JSON list of C-alpha atoms in Angstrom, two decimals:
[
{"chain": "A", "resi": 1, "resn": "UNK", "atom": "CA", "xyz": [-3.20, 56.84, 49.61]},
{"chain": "A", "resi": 2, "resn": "UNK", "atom": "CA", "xyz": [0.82, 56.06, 49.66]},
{"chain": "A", "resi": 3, "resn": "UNK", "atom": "CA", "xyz": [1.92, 56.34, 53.53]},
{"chain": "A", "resi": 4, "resn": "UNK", "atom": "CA", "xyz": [4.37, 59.06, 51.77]},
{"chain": "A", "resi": 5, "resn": "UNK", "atom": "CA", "xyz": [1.01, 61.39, 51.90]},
{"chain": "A", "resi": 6, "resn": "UNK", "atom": "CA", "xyz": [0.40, 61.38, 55.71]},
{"chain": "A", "resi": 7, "resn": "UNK", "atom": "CA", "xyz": [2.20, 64.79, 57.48]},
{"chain": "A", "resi": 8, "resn": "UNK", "atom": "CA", "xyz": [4.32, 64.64, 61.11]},
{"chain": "A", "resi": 9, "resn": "UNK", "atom": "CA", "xyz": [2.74, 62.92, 64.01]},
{"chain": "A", "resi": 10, "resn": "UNK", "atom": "CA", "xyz": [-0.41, 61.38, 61.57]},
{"chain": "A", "resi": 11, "resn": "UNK", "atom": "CA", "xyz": [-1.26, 57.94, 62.57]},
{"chain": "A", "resi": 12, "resn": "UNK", "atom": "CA", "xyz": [-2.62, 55.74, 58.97]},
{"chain": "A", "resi": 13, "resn": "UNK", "atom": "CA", "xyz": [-4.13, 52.15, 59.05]},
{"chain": "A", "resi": 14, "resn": "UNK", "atom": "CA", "xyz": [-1.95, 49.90, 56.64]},
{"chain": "A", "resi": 15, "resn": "UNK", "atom": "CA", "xyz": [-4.92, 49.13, 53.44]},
{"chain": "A", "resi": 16, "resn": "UNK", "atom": "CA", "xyz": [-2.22, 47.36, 51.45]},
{"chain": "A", "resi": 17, "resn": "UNK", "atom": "CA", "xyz": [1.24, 46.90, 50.32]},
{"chain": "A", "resi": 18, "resn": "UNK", "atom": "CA", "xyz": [2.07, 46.71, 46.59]},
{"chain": "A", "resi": 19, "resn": "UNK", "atom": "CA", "xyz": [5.52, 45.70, 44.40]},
{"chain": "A", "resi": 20, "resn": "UNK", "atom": "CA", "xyz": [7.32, 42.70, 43.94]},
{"chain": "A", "resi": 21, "resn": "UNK", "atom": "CA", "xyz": [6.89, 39.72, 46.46]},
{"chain": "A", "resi": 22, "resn": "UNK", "atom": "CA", "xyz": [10.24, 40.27, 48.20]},
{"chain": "A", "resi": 23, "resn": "UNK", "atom": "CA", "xyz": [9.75, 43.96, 48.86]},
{"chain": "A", "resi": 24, "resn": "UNK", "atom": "CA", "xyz": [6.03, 42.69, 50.65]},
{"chain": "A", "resi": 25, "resn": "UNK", "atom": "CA", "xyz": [7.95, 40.11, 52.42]},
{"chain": "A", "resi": 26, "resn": "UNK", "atom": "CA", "xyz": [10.70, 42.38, 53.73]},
{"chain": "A", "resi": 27, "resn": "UNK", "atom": "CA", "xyz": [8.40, 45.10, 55.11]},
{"chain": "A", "resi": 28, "resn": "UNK", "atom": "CA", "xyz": [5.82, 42.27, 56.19]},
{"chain": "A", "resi": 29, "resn": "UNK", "atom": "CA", "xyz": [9.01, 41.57, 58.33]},
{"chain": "A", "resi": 30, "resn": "UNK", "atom": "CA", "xyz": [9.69, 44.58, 59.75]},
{"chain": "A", "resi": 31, "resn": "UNK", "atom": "CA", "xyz": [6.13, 45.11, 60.90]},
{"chain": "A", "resi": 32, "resn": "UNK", "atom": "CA", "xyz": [4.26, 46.66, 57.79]},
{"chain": "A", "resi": 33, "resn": "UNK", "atom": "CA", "xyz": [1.11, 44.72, 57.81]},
{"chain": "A", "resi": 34, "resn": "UNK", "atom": "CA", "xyz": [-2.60, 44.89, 56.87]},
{"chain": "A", "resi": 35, "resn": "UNK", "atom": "CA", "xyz": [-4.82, 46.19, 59.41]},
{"chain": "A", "resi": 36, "resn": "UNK", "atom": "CA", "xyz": [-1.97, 47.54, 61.65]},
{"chain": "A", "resi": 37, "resn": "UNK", "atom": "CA", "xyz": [-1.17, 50.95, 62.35]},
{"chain": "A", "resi": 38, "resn": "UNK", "atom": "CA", "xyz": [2.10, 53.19, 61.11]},
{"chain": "A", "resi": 39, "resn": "UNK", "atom": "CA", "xyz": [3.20, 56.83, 62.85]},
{"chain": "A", "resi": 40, "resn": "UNK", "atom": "CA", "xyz": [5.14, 59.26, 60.57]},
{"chain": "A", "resi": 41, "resn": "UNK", "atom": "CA", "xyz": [7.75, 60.44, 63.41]},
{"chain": "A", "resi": 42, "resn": "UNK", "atom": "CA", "xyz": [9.74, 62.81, 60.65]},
{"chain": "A", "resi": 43, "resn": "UNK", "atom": "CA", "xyz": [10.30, 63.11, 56.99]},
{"chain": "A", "resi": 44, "resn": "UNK", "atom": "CA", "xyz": [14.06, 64.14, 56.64]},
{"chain": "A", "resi": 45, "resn": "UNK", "atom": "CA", "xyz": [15.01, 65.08, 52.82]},
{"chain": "A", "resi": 46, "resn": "UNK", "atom": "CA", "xyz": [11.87, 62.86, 51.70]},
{"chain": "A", "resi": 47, "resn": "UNK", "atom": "CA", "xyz": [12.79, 59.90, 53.39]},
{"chain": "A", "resi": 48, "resn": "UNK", "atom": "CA", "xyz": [10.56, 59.21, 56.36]},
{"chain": "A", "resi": 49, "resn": "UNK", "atom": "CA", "xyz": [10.88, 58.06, 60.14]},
{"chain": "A", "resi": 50, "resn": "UNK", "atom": "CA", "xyz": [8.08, 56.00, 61.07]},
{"chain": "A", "resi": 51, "resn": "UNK", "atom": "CA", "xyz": [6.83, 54.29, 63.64]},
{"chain": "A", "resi": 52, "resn": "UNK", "atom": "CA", "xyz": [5.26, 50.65, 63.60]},
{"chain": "A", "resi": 53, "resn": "UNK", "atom": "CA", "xyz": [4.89, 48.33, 66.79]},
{"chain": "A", "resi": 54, "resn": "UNK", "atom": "CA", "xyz": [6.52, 50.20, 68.86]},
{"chain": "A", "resi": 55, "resn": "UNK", "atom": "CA", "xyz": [9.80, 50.10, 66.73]},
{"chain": "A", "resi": 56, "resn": "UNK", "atom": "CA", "xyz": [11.32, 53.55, 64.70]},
{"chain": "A", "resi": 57, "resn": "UNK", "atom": "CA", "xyz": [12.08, 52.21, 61.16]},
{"chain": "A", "resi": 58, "resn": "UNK", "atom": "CA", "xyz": [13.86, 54.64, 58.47]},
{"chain": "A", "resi": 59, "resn": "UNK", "atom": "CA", "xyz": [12.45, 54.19, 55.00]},
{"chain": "A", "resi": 60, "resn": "UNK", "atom": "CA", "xyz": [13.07, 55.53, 51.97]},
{"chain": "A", "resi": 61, "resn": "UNK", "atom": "CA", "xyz": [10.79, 57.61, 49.89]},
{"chain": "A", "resi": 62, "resn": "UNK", "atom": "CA", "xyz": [10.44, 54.76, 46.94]},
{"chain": "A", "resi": 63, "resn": "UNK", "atom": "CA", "xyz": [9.75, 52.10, 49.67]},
{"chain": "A", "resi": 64, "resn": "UNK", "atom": "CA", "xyz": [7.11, 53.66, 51.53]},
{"chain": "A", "resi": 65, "resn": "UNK", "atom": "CA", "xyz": [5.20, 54.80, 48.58]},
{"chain": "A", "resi": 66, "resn": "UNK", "atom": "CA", "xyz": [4.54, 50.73, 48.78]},
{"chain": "A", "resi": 67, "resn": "UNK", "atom": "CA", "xyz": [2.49, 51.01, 51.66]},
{"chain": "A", "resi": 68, "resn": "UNK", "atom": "CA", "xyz": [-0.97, 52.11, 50.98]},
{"chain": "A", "resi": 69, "resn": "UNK", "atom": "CA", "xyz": [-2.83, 52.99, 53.85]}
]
């Protein structure tokens, strides 16, 4: 399921991240990647606050519909 599917304060295991080869290689950079684990902090007017290695990261709705986890 899209990370966009996981509520407040639920922890998902990244499965997989789909789209174009830049969009996987700029959220392979900011942390996104297979086997690791992503925290929704908040979802503020569908865009979410997550959290990934320790690090807060905003994304937007369309982006982290990408990550599958």
């Amino acid at each position: 399921m899209p990370l966009t599917m996981l509520t407040n304060g639920q922890e998902g295991t990244v499965r997989r991240i789909t789209g174009k080869d830049e969009v996987r290689s700029f959220l392979k950079g900011l942390g996104f990647v297979e086997g690791g684990t992503v925290c929704v902090v908040n979802e503020i007017g569908g865009n979410l606050i997550v959290k990934v290695k320790e690090t807060r990261i905003a994304l937007s709705r369309n982006m982290a519909s990408r990550i599958l986890v």
